[in-house]
mmCIF file of C-alpha atoms in Angstrom:
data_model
loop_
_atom_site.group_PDB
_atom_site.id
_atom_site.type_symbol
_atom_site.label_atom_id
_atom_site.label_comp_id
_atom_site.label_asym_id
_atom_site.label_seq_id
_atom_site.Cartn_x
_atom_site.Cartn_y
_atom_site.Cartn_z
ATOM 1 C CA UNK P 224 137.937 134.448 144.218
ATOM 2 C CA UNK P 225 138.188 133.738 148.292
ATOM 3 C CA UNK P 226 138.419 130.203 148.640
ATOM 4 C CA UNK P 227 135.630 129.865 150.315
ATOM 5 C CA UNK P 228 133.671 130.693 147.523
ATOM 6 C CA UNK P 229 135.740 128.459 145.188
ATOM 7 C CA UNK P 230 134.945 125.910 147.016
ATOM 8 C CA UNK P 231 131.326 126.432 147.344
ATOM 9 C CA UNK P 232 130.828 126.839 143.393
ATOM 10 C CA UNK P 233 133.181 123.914 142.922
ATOM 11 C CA UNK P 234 130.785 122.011 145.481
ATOM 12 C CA UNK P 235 127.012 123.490 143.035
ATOM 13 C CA UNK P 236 129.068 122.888 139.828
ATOM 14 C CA UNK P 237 129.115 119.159 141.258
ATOM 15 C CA UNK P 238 125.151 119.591 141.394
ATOM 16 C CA UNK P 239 124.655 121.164 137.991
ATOM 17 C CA UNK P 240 125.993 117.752 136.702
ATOM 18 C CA UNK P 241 122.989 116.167 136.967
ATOM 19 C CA UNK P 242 120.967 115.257 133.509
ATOM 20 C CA UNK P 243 117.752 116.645 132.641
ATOM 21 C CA UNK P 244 115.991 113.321 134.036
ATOM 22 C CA UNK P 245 116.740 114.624 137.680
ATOM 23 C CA UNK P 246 116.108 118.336 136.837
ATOM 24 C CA UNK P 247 113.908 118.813 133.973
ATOM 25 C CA UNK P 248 113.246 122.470 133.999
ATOM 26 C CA UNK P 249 114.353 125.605 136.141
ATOM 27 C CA UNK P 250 112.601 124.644 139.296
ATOM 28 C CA UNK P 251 114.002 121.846 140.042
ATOM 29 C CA UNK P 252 117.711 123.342 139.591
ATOM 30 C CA UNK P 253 116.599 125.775 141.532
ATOM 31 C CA UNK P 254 115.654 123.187 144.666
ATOM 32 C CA UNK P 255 118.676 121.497 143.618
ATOM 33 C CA UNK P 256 120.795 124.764 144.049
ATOM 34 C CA UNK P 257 119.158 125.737 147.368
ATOM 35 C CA UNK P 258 119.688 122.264 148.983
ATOM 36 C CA UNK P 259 123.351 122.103 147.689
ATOM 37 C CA UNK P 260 124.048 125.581 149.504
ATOM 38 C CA UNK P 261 122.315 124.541 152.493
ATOM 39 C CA UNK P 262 124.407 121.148 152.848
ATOM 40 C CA UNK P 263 127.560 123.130 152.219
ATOM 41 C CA UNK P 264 126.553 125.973 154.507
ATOM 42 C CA UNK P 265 125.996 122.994 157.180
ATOM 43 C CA UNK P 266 128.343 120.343 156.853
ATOM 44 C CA UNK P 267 131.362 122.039 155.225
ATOM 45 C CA UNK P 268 131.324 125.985 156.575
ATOM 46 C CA UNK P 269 129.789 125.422 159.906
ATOM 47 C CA UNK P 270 130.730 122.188 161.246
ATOM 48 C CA UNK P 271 133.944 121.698 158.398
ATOM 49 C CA UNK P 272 132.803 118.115 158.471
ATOM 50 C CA UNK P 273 135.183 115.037 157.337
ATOM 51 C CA UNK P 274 138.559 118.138 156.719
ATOM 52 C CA UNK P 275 140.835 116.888 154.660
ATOM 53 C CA UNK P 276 139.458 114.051 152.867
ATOM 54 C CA UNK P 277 138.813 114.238 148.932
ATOM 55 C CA UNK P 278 135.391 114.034 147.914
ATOM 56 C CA UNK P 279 133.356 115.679 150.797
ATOM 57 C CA UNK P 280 132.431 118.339 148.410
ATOM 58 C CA UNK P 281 131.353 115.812 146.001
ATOM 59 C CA UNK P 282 129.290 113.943 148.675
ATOM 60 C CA UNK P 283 127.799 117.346 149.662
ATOM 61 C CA UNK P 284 126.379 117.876 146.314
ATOM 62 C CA UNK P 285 125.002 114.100 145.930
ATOM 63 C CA UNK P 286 123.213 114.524 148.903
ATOM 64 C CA UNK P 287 121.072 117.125 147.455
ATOM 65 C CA UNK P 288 120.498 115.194 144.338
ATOM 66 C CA UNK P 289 119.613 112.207 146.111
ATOM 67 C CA UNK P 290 116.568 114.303 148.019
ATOM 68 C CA UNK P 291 116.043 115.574 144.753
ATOM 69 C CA UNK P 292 115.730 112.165 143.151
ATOM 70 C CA UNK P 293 113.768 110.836 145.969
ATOM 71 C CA UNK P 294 111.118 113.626 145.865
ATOM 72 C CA UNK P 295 110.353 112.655 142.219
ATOM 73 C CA UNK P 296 110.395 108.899 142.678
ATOM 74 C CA UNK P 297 113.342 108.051 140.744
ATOM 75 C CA UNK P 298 114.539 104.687 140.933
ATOM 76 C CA UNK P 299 118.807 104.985 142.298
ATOM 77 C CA UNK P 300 119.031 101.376 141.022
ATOM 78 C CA UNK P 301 120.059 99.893 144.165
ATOM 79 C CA UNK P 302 117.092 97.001 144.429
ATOM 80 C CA UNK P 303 118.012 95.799 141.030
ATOM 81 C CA UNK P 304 121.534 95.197 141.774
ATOM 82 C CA UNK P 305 122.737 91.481 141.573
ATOM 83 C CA UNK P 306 126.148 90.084 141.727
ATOM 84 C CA UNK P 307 125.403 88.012 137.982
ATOM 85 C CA UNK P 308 126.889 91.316 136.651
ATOM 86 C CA UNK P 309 130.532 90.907 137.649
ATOM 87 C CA UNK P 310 130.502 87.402 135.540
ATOM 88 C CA UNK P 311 130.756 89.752 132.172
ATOM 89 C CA UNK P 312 134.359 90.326 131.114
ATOM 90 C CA UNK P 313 133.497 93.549 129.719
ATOM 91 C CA UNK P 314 131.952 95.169 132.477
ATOM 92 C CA UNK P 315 134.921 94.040 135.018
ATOM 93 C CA UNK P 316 137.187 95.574 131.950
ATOM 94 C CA UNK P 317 135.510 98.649 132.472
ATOM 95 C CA UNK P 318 135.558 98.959 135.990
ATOM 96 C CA UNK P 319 139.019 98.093 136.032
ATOM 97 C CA UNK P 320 139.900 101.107 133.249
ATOM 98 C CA UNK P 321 137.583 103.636 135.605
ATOM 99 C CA UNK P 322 140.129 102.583 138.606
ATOM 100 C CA UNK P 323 143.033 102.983 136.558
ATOM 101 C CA UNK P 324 142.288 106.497 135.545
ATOM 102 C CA UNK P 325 141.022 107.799 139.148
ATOM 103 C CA UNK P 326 144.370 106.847 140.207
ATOM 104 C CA UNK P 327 145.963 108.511 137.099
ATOM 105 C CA UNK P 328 143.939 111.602 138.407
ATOM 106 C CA UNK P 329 144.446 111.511 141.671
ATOM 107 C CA UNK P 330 148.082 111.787 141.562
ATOM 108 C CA UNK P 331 148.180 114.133 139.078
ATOM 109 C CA UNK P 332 146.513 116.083 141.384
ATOM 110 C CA UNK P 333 148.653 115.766 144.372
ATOM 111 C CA UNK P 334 152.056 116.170 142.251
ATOM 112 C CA UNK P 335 150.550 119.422 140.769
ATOM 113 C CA UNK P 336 149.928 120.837 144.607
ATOM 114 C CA UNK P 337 152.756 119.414 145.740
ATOM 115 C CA UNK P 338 155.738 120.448 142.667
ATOM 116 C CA UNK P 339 154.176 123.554 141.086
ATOM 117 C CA UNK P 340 156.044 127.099 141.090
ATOM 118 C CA UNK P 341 152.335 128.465 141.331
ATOM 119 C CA UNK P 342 151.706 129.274 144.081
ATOM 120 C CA UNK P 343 147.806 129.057 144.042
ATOM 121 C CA UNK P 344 148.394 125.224 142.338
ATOM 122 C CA UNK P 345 148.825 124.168 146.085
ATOM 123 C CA UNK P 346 145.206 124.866 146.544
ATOM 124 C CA UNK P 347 143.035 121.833 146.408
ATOM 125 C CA UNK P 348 139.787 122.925 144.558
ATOM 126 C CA UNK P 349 142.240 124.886 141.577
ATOM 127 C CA UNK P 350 144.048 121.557 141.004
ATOM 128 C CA UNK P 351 141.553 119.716 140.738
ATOM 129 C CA UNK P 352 139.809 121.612 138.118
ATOM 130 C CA UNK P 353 143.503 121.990 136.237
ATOM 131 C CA UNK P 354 143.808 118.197 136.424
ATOM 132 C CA UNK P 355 139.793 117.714 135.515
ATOM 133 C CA UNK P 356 140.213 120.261 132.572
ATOM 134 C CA UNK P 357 143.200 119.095 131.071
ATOM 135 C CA UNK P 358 141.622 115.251 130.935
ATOM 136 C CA UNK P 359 138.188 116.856 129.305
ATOM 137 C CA UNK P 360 140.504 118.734 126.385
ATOM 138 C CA UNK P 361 142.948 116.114 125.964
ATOM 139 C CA UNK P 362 140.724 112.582 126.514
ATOM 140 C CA UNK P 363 138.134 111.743 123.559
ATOM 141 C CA UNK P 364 137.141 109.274 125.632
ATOM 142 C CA UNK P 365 134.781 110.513 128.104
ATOM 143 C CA UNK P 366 134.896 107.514 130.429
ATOM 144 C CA UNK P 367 138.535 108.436 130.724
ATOM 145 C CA UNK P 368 138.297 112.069 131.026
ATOM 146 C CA UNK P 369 135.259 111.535 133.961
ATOM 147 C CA UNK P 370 138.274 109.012 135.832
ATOM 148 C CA UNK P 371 140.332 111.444 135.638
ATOM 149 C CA UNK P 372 138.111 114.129 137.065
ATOM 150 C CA UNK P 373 136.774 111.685 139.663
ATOM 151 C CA UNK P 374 140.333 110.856 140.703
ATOM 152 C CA UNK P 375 141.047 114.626 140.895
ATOM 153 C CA UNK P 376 138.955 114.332 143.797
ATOM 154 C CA UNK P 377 140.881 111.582 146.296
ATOM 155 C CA UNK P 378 144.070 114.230 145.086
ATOM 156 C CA UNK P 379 142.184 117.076 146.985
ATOM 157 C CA UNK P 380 142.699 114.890 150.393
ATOM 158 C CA UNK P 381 145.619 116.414 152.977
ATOM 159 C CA UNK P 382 148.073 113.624 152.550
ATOM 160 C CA UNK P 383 148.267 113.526 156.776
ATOM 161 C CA UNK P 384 144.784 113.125 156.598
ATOM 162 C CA UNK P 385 144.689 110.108 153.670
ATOM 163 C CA UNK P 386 147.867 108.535 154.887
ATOM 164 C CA UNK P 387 147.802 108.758 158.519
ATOM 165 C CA UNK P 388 144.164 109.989 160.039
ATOM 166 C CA UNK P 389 145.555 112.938 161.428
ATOM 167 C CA UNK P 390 143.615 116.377 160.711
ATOM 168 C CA UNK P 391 144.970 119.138 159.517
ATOM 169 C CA UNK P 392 146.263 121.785 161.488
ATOM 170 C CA UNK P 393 145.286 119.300 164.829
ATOM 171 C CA UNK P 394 148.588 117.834 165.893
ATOM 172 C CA UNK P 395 150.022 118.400 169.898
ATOM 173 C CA UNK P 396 152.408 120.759 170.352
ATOM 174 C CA UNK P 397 155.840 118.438 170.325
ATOM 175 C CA UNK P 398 154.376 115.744 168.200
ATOM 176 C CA UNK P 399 156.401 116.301 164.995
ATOM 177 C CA UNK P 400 154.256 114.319 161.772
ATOM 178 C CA UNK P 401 155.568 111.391 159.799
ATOM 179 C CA UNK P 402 157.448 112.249 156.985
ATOM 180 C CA UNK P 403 156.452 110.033 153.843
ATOM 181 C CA UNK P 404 158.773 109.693 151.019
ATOM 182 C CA UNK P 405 157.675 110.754 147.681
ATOM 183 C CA UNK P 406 156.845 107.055 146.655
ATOM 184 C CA UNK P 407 155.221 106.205 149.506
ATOM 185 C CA UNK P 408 152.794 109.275 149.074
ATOM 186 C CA UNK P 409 152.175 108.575 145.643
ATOM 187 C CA UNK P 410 151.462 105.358 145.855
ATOM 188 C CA UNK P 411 148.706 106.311 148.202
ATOM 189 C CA UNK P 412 146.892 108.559 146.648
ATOM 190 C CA UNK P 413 147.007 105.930 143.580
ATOM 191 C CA UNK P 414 145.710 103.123 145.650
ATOM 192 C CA UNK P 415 142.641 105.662 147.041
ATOM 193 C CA UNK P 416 142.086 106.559 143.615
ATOM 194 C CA UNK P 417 142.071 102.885 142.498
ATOM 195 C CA UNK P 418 139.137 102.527 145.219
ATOM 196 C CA UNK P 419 137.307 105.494 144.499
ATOM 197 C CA UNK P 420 137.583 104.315 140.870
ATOM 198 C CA UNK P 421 136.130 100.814 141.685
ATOM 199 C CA UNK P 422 133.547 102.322 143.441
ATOM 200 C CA UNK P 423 132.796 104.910 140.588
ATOM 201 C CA UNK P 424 133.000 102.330 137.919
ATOM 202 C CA UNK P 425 130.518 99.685 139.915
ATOM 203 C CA UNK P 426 127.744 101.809 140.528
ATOM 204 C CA UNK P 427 127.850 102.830 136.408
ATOM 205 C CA UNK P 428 128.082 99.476 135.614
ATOM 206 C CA UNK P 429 125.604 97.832 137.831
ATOM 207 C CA UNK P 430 122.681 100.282 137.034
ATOM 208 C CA UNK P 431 123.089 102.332 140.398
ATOM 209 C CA UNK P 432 122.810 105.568 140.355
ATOM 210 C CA UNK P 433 122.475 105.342 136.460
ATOM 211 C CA UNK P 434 123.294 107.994 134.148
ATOM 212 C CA UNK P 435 124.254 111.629 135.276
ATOM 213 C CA UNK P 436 123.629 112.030 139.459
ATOM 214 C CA UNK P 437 125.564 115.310 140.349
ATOM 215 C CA UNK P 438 127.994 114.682 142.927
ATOM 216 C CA UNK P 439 128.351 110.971 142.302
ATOM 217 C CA UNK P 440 132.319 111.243 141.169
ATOM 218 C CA UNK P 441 132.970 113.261 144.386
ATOM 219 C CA UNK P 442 131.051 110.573 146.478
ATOM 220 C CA UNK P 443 132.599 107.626 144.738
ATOM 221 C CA UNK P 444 135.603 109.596 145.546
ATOM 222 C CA UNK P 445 135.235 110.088 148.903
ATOM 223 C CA UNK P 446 134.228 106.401 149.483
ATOM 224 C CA UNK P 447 136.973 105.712 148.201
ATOM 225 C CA UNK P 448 139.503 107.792 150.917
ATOM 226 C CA UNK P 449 137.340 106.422 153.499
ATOM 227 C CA UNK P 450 138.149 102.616 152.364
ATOM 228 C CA UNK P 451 141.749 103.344 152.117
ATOM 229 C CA UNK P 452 141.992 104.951 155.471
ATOM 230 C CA UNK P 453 139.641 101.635 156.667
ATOM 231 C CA UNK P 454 142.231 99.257 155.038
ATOM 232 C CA UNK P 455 145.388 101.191 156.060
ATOM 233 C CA UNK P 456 144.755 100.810 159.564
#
């Protein structure tokens, strides 16, 4: 398909992930759907808002599902958050394993644009889903398979735009970009991933956002590009 329209099913498919809690029958999918096309019609088509950083597709969709959640009164778990939770050795384990595998994703994802013979691997939205397919088939763990995935996400980012801030396709005439080595690139996108996995894995374990909220991997994802980019300056 036109990649605009991969991108703008990749962005509802993000929606559909929702459980039945937040969309119990056909109607509600259906407001779901609608708001998810409007937020990508106006943040990501018309005003191509945050280019070049992973998750904004992802955050897209949780928008929508937030509104969604809010107009039924469902608790996102924020209120009952308290810090007594960190002080269990098996939550912090867990946390820890979701960071480990965003990172595992997220370079997988940025090697497979950045090595493949395929042409159409270089595209962002069809290596993510390679990378986020391959972890659902080969991972019986689903914990793992959803890091991966998540990570999949920070490996959609333009590695000017992770590494350095600089958007794509917006650099002066004469101004030649830095050139990263391989290492250097890789371990970024790890460390982004590591963030976004944090992020992913603390909101699961601390009761907010509980259970499925479409679009919360992307966001957690794109949190975590925005932390990296915060820290790295």
């Amino acid at each position: 398909f036109d990649r605009r329209l991969g991108q703008a099913s990749f962005c509802g498919s993000f929606a559909g992930m929702c459980s039945s809690v937040l969309v119990p029958d056909v109607w509600w999918a259906l407001f779901l759907g609608i708001l998810t096309a409007f937020n990508f019609e106006v943040l990501i088509q018309t005003r191509n808002m945050f280019l070049g950083v992973g998750g904004r597709l992802g955050a897209t969709a949780f928008i929508a599902t937030f509104i969604v959640a809010l107009a039924q009164q469902i608790s996102t778990g924020i209120l009952s958050f308290s810090f007594t939770t960190f002080t269990n050795a098996f939550i912090v384990e867990e946390v820890l394993s979701m960071a480990f595998w965003h990172a595992v994703g997220s370079v997988a994802t940025i090697v497979l644009r950045e090595t493949s013979d395929e042409s159409s691997a270089a595209d962002p939205v069809r290596a993510s889903a390679v990378v986020g397919l391959f972890g659902a088939l080969v991972f019986e763990d689903k914990s793992a398979a959803l890091g991966v995935y998540g990570g999949s996400f920070v490996g959609m980012s333009s590695p000017s735009r992770l590494m350095y801030g600089i958007l794509p396709g917006n650099v002066e005439p004469g101004v030649k970009l830095p050139t990263p080595s391989k290492l250097k690139r890789i371990l970024a996108f790890a460390g982004a991933g590591c963030l976004g996995g944090l992020v992913h894995g603390l909101s699961a374990e601390t009761g907010i956002f509980a259970g499925a909220w479409g679009g919360k991997a992307g966001l957690s994802a794109f949190v975590g590009c925005l932390i990296y980019r915060g820290l790295d300056n």
